[in-house]
JSON list of C-alpha atoms in Angstrom, two decimals:
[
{"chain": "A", "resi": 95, "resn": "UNK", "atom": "CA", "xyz": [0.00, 0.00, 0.00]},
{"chain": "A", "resi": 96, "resn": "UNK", "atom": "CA", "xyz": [1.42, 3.22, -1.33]},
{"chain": "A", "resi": 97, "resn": "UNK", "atom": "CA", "xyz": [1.90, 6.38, 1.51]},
{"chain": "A", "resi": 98, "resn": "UNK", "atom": "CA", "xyz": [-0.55, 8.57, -0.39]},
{"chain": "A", "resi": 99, "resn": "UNK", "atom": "CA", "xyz": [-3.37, 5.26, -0.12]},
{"chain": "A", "resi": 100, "resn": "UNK", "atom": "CA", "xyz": [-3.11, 4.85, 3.48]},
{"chain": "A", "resi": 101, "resn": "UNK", "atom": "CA", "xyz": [-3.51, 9.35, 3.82]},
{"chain": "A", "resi": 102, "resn": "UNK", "atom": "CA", "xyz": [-6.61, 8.69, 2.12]},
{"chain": "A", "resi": 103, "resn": "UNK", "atom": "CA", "xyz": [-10.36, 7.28, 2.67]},
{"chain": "A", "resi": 104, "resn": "UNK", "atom": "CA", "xyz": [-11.80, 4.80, 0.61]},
{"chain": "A", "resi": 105, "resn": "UNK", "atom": "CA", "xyz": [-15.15, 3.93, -0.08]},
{"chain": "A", "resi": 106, "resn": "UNK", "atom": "CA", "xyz": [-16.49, 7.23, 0.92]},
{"chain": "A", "resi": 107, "resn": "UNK", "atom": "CA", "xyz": [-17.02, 10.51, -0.80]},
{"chain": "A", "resi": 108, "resn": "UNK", "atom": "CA", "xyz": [-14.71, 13.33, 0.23]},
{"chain": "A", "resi": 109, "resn": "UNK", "atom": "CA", "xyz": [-14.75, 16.57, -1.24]},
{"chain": "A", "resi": 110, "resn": "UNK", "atom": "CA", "xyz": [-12.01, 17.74, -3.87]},
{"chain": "A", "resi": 111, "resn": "UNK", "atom": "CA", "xyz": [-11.50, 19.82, -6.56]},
{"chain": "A", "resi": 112, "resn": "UNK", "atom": "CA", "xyz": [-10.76, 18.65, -9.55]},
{"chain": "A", "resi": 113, "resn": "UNK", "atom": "CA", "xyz": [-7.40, 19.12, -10.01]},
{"chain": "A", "resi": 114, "resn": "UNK", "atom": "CA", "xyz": [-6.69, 17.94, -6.70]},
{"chain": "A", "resi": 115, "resn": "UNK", "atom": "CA", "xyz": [-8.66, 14.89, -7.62]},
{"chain": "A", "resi": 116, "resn": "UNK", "atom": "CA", "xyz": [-6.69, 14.15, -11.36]},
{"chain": "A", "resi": 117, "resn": "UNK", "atom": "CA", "xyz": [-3.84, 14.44, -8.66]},
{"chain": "A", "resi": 118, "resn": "UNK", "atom": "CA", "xyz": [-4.54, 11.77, -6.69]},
{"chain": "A", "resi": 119, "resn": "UNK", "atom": "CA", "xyz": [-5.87, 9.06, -9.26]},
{"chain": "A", "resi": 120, "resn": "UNK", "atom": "CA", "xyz": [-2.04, 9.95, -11.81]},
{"chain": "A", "resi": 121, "resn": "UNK", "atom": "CA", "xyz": [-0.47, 8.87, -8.38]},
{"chain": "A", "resi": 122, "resn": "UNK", "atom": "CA", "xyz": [-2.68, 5.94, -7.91]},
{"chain": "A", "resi": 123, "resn": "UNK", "atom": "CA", "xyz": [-2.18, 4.76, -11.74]},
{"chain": "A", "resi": 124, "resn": "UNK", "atom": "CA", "xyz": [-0.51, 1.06, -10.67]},
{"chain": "A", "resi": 125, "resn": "UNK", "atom": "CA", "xyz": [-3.03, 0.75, -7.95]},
{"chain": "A", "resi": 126, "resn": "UNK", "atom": "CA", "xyz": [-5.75, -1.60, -8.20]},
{"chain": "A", "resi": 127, "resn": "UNK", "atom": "CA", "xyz": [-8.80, -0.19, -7.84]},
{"chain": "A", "resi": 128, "resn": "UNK", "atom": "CA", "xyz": [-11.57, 2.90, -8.98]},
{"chain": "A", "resi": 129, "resn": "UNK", "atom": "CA", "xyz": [-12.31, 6.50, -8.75]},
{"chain": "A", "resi": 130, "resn": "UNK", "atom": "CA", "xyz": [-15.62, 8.32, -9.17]},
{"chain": "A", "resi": 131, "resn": "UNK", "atom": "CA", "xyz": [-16.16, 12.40, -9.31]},
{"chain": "A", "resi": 132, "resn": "UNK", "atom": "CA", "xyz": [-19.10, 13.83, -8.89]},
{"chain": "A", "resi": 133, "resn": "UNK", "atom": "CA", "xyz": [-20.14, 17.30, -7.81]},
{"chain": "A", "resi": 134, "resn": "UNK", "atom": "CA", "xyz": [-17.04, 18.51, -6.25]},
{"chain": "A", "resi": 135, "resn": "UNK", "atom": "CA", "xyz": [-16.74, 15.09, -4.72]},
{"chain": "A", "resi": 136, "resn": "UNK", "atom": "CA", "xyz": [-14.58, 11.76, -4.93]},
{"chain": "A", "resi": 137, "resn": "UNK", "atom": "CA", "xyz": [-14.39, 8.89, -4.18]},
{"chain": "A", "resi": 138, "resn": "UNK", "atom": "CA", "xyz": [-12.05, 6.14, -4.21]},
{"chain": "A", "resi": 139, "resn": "UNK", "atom": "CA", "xyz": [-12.80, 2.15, -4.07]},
{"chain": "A", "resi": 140, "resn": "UNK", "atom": "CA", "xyz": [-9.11, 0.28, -3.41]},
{"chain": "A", "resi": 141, "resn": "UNK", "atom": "CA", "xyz": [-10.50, -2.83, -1.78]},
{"chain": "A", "resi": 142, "resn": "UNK", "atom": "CA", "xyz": [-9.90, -6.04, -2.33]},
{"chain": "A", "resi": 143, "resn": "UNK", "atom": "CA", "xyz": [-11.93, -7.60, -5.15]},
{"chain": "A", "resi": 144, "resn": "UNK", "atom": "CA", "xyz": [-13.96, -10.99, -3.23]},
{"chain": "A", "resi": 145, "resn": "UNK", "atom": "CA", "xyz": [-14.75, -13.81, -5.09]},
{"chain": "A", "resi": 146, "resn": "UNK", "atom": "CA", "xyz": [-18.11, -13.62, -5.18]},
{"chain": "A", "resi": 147, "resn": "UNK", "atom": "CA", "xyz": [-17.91, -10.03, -6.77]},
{"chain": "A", "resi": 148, "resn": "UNK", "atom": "CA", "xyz": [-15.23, -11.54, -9.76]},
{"chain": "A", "resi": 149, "resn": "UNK", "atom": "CA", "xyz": [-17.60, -14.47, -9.98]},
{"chain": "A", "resi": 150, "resn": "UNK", "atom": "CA", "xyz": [-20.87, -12.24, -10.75]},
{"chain": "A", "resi": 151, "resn": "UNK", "atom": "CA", "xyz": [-18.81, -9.78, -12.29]},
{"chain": "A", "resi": 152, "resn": "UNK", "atom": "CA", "xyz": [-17.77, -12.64, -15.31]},
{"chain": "A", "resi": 153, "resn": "UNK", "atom": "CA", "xyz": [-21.41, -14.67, -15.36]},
{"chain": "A", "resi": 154, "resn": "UNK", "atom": "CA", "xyz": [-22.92, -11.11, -16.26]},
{"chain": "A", "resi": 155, "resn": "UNK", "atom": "CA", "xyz": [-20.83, -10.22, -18.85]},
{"chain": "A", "resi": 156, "resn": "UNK", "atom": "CA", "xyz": [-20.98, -13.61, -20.51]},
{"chain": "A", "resi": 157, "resn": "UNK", "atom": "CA", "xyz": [-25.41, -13.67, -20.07]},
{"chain": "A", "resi": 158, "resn": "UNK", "atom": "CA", "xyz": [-25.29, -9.84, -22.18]},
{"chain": "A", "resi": 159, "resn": "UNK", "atom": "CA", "xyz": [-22.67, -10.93, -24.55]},
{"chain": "A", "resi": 160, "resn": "UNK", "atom": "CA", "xyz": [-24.21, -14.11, -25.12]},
{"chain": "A", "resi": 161, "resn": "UNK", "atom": "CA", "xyz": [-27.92, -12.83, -25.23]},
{"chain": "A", "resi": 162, "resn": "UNK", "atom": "CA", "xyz": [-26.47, -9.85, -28.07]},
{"chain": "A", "resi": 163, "resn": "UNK", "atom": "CA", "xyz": [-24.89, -12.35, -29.79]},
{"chain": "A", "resi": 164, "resn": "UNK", "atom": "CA", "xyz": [-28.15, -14.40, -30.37]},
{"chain": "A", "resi": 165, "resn": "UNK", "atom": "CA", "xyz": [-30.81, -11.84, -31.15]},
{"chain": "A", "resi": 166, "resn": "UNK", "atom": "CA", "xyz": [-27.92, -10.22, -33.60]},
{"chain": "A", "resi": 167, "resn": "UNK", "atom": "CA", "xyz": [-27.30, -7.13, -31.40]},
{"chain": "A", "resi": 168, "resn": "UNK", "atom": "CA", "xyz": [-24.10, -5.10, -32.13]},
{"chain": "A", "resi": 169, "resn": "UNK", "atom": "CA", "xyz": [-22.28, -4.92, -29.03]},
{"chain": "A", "resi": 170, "resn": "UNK", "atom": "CA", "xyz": [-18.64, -3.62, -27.42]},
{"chain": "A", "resi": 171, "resn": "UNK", "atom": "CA", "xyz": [-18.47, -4.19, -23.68]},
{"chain": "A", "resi": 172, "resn": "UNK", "atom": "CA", "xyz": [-15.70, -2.52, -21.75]},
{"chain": "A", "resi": 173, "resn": "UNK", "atom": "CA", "xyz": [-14.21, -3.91, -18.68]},
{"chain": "A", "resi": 174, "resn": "UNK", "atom": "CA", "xyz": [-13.50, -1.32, -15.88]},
{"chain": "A", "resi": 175, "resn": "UNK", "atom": "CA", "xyz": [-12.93, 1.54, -18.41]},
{"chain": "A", "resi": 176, "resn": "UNK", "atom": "CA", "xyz": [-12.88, 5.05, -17.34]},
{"chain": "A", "resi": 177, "resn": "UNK", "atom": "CA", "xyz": [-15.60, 7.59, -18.57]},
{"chain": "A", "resi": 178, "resn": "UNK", "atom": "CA", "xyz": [-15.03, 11.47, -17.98]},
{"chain": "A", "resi": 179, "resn": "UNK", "atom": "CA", "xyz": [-16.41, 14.51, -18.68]},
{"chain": "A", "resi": 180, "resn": "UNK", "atom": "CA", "xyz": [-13.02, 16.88, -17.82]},
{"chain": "A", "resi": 181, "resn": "UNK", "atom": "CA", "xyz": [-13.20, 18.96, -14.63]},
{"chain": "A", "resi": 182, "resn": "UNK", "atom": "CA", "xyz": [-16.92, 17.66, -13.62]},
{"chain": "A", "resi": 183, "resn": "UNK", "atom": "CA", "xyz": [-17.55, 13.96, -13.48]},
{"chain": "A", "resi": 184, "resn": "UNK", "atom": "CA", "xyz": [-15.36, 11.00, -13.73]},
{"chain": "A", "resi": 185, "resn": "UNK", "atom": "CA", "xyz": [-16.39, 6.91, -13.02]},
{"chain": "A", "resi": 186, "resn": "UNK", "atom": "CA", "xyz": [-15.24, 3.59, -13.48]},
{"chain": "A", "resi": 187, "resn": "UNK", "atom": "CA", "xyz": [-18.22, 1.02, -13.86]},
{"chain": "A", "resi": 188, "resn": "UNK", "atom": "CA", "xyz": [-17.51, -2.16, -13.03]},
{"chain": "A", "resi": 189, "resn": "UNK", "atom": "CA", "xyz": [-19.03, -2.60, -16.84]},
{"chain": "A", "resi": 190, "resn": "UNK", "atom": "CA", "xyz": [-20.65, -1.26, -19.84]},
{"chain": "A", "resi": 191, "resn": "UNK", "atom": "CA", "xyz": [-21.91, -1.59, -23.00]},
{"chain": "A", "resi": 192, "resn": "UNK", "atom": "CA", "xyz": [-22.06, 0.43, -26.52]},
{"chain": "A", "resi": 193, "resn": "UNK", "atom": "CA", "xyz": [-24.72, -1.20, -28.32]},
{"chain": "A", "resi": 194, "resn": "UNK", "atom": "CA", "xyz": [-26.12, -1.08, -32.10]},
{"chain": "A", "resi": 195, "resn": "UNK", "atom": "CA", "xyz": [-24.96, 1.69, -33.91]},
{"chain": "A", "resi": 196, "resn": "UNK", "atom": "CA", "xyz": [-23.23, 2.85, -30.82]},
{"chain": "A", "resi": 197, "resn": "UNK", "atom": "CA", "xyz": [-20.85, -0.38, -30.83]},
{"chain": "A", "resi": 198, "resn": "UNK", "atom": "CA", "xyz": [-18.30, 1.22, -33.41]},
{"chain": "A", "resi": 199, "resn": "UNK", "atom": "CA", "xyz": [-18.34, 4.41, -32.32]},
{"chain": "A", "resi": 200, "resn": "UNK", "atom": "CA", "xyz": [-15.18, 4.85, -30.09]},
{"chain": "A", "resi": 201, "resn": "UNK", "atom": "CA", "xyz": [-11.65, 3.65, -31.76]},
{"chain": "A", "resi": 202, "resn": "UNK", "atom": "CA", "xyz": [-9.50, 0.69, -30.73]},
{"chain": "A", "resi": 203, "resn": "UNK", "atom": "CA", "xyz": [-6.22, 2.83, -29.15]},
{"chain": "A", "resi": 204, "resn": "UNK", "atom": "CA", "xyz": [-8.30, 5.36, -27.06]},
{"chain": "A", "resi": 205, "resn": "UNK", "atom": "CA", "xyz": [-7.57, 5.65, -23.75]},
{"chain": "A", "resi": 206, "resn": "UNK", "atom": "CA", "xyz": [-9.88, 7.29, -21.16]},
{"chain": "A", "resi": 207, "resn": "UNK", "atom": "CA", "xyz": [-13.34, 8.05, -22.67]},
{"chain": "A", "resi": 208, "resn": "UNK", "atom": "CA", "xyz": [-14.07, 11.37, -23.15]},
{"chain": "A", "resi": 209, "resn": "UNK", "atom": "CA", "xyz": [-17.81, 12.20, -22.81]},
{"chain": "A", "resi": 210, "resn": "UNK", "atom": "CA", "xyz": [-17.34, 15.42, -24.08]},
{"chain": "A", "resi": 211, "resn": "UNK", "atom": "CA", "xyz": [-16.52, 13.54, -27.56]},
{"chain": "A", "resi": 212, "resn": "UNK", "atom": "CA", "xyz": [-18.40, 10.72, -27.17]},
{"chain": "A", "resi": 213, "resn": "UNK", "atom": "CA", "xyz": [-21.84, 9.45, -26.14]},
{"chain": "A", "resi": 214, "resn": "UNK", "atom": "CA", "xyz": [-22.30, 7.39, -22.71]},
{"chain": "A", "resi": 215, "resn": "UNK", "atom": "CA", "xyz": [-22.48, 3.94, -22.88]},
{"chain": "A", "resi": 216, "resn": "UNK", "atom": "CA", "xyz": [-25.85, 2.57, -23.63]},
{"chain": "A", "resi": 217, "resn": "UNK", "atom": "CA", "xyz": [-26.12, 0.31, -20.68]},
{"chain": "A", "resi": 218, "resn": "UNK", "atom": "CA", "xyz": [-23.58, 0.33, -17.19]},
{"chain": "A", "resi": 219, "resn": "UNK", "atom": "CA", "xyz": [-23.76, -2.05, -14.96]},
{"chain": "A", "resi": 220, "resn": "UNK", "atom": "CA", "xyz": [-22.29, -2.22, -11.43]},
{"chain": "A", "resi": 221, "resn": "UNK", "atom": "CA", "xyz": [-21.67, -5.55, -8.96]},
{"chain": "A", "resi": 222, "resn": "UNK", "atom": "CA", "xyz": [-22.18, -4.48, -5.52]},
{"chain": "A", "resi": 223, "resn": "UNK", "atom": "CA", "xyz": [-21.32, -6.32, -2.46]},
{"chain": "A", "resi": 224, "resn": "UNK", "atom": "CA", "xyz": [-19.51, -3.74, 0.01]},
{"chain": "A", "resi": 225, "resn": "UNK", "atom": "CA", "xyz": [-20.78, -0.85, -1.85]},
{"chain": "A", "resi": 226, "resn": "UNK", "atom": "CA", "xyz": [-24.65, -1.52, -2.89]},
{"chain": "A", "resi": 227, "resn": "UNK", "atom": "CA", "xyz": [-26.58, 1.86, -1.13]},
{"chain": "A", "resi": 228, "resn": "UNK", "atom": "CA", "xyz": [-23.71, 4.43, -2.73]},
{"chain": "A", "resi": 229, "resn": "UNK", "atom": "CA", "xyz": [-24.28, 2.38, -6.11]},
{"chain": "A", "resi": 230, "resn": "UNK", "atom": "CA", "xyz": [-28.04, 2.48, -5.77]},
{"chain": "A", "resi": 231, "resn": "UNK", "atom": "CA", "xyz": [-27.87, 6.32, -4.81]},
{"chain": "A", "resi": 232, "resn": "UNK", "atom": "CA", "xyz": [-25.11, 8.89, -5.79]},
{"chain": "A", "resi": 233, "resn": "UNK", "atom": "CA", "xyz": [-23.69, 6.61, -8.46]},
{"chain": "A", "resi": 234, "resn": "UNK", "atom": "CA", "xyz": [-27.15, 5.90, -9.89]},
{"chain": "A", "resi": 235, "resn": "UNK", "atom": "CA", "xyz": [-27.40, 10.21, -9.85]},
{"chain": "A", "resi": 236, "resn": "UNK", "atom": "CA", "xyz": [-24.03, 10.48, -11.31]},
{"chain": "A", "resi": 237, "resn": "UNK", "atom": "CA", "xyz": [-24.76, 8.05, -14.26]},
{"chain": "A", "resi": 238, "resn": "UNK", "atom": "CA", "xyz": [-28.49, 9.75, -14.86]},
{"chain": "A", "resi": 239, "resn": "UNK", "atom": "CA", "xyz": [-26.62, 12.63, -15.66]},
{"chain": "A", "resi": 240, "resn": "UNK", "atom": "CA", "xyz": [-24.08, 11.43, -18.06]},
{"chain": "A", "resi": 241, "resn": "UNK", "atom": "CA", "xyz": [-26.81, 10.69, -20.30]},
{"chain": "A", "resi": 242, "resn": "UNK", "atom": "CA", "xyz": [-26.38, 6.60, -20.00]},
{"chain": "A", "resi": 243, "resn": "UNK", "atom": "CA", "xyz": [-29.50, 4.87, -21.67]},
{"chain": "A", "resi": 244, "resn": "UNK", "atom": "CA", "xyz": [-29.97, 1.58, -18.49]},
{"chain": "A", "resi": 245, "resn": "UNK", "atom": "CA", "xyz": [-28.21, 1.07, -14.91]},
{"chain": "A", "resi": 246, "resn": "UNK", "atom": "CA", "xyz": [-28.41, -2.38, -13.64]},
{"chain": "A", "resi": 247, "resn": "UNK", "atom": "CA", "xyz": [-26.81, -2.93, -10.15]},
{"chain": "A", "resi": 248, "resn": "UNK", "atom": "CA", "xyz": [-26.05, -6.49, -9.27]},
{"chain": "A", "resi": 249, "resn": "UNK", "atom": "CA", "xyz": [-26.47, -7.31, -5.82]},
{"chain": "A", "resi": 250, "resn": "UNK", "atom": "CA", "xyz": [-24.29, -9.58, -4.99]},
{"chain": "A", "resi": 251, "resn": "UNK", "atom": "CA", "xyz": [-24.98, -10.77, -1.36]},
{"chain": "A", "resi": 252, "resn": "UNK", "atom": "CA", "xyz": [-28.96, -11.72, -2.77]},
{"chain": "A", "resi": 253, "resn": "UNK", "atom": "CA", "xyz": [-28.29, -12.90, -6.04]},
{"chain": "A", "resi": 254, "resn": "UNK", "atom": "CA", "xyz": [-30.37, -9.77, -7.63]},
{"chain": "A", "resi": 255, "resn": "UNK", "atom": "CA", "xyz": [-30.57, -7.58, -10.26]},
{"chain": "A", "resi": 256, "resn": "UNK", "atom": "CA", "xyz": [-31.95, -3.73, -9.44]},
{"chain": "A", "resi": 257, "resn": "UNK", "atom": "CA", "xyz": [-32.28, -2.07, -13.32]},
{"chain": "A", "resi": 258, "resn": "UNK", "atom": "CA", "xyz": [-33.39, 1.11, -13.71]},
{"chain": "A", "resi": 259, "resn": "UNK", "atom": "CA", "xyz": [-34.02, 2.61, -17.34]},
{"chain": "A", "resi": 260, "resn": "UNK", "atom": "CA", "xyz": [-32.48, 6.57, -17.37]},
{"chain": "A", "resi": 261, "resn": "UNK", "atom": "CA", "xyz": [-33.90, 9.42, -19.10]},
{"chain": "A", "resi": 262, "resn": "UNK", "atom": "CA", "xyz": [-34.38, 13.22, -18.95]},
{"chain": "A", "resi": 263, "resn": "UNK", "atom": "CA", "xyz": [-31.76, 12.90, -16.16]},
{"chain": "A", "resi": 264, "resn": "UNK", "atom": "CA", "xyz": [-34.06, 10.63, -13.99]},
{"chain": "A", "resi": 265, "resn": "UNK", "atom": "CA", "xyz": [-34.46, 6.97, -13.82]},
{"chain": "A", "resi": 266, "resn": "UNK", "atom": "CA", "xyz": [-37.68, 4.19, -13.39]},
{"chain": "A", "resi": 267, "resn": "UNK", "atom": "CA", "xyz": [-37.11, 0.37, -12.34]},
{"chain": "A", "resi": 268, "resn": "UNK", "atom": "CA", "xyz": [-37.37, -2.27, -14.40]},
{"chain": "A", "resi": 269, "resn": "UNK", "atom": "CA", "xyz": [-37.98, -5.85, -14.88]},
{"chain": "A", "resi": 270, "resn": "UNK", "atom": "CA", "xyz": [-36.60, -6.34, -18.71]},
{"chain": "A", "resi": 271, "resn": "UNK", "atom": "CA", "xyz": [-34.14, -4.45, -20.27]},
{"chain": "A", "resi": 272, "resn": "UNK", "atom": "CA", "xyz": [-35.39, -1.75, -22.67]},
{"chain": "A", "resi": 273, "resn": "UNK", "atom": "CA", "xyz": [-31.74, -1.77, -24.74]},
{"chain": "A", "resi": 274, "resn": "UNK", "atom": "CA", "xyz": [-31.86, -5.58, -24.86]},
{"chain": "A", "resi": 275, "resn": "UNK", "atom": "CA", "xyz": [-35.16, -6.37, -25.61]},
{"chain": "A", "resi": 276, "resn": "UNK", "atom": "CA", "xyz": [-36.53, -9.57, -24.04]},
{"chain": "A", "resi": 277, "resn": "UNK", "atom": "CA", "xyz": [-33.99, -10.00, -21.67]},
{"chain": "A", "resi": 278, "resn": "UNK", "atom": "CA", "xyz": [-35.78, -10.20, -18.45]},
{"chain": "A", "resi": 279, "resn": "UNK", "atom": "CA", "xyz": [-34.02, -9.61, -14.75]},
{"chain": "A", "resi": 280, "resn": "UNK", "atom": "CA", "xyz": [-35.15, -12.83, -13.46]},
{"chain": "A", "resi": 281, "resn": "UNK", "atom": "CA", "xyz": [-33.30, -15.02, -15.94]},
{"chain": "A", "resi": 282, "resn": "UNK", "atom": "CA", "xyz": [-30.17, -13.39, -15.47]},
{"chain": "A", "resi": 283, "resn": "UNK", "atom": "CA", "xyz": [-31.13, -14.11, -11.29]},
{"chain": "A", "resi": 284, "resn": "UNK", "atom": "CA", "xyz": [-31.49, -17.48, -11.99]},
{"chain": "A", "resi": 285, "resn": "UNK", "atom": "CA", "xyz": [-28.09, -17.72, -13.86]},
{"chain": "A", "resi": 286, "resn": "UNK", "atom": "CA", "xyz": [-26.34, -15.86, -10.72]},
{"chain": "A", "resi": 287, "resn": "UNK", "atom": "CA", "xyz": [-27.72, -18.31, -7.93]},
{"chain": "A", "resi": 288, "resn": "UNK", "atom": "CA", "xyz": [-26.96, -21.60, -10.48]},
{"chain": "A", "resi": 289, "resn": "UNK", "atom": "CA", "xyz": [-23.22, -20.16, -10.70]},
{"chain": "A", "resi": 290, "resn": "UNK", "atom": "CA", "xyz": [-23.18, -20.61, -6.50]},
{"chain": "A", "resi": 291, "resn": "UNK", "atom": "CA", "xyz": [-23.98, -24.26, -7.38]},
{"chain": "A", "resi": 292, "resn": "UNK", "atom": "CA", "xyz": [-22.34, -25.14, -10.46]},
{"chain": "A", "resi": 293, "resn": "UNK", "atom": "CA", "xyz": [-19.62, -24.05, -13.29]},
{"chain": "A", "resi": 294, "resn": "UNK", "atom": "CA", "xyz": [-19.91, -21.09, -15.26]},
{"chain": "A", "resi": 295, "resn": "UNK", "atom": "CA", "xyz": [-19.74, -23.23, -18.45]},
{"chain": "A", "resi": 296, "resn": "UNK", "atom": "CA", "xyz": [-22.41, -25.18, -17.20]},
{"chain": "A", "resi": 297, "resn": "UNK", "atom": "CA", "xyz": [-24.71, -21.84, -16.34]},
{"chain": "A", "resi": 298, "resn": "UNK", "atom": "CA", "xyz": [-23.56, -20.60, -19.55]},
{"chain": "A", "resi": 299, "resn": "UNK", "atom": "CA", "xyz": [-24.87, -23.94, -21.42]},
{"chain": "A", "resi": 300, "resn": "UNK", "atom": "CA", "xyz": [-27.86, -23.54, -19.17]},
{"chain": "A", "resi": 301, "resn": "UNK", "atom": "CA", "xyz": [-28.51, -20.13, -20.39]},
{"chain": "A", "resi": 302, "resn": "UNK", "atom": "CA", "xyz": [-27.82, -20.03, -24.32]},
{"chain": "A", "resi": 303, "resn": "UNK", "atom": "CA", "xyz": [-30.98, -23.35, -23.90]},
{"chain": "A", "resi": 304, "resn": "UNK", "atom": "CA", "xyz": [-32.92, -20.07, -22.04]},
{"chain": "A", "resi": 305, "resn": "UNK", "atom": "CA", "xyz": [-32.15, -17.78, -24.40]},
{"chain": "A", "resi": 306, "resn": "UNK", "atom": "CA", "xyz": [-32.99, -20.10, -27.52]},
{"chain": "A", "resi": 307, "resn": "UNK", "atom": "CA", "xyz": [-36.16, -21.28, -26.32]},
{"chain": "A", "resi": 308, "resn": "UNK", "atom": "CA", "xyz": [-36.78, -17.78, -26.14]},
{"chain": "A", "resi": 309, "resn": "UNK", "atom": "CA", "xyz": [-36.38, -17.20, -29.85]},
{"chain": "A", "resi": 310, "resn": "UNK", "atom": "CA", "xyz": [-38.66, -20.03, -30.70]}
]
């Protein structure tokens, strides 16, 4: 742990301008972990990835991949990638997605995403274990007003799926995805709690026989 980590709270919003704040994360570049900025605040998340997280974190983006892949959907999805808007907001998601015409649009070599060039991802999607009320509130607030289309929080400790569709900087619940079309909350559930219980190959199997017998 670097000297300038342990100065520093994590999983907490502290307020900091932004040039303090591009500071801080150029100093934390080999450090594992993410930053948020939002409204003259930051936060940093350096904790220890669990397994449960990494294990939810992979069975989701195979289910969306999988799912676009079948119905013909263009999609990119983006691991951990920063998003900014320079001087006013800044995130990480744990994932997102650029779908349909959307999937192209930003060019294999760029680094950081710049908002103020490009569009927000089309759907962003953060696993929550330690961190599940901030993701549900100011992060949900934060990503309303970058303009992304869907938020889906994964809760890890029940195995659920919170999705909210996003528009005219608010946001409304949801039980099926309105950017993937027939892709319902409670099948991606089910393919969470099998993956306590069994392989990911095997949920994956399980689901692309879901997703078929959908397109029948």
């Amino acid at each position: 742990m670097t000297d300038l980590q342990t100065q520093l709270p994590t999983d907490t919003w502290i307020y900091t301008s932004w040039d303090e704040y591009e500071q801080i994360i150029t100093n934390l570049l080999n450090e594992k972990g993410k930053s948020y900025y939002y409204k003259g605040y930051m936060r940093l998340e350096m904790a220890p990835v669990s397994f449960d997280h990494g294990q939810d974190h992979v069975v989701i983006i195979f289910a969306v991949t999988l799912f676009a892949a079948l119905r013909g959907i263009l999609a990119r999805g983006l691991d951990t990638t920063t998003f900014r808007k320079t001087g006013i907001q800044d995130c990480q998601p744990d994932v997102a997605y650029y779908l349909r015409e959307h999937a192209q649009i930003i060019p294999t070599g760029t680094g950081i995403v710049k908002l103020d060039r490009y569009p927000a991802p089309d759907l962003v999607i953060e696993i929550a274990k330690s961190s599940l009320l901030d993701d549900l509130g100011t992060k949900r607030s934060l990503y309303e007003e970058l303009g992304v289309a869907e938020y889906w929080v994964v809760d890890v400790q029940n195995a659920q799926i919170i999705a909210y569709a996003m528009a005219d900087k608010g946001s409304k619940r949801i039980q099926e995805s309105q950017v993937l079309p027939g892709l319902g909350m409670s099948i991606l559930e089910e393919a969470l709690r099998r993956s306590r219980e069994m392989s990911q190959s095997e949920v994956g199997t399980w689901l692309l026989s879901q997703f078929q017998q959908k397109e029948d």
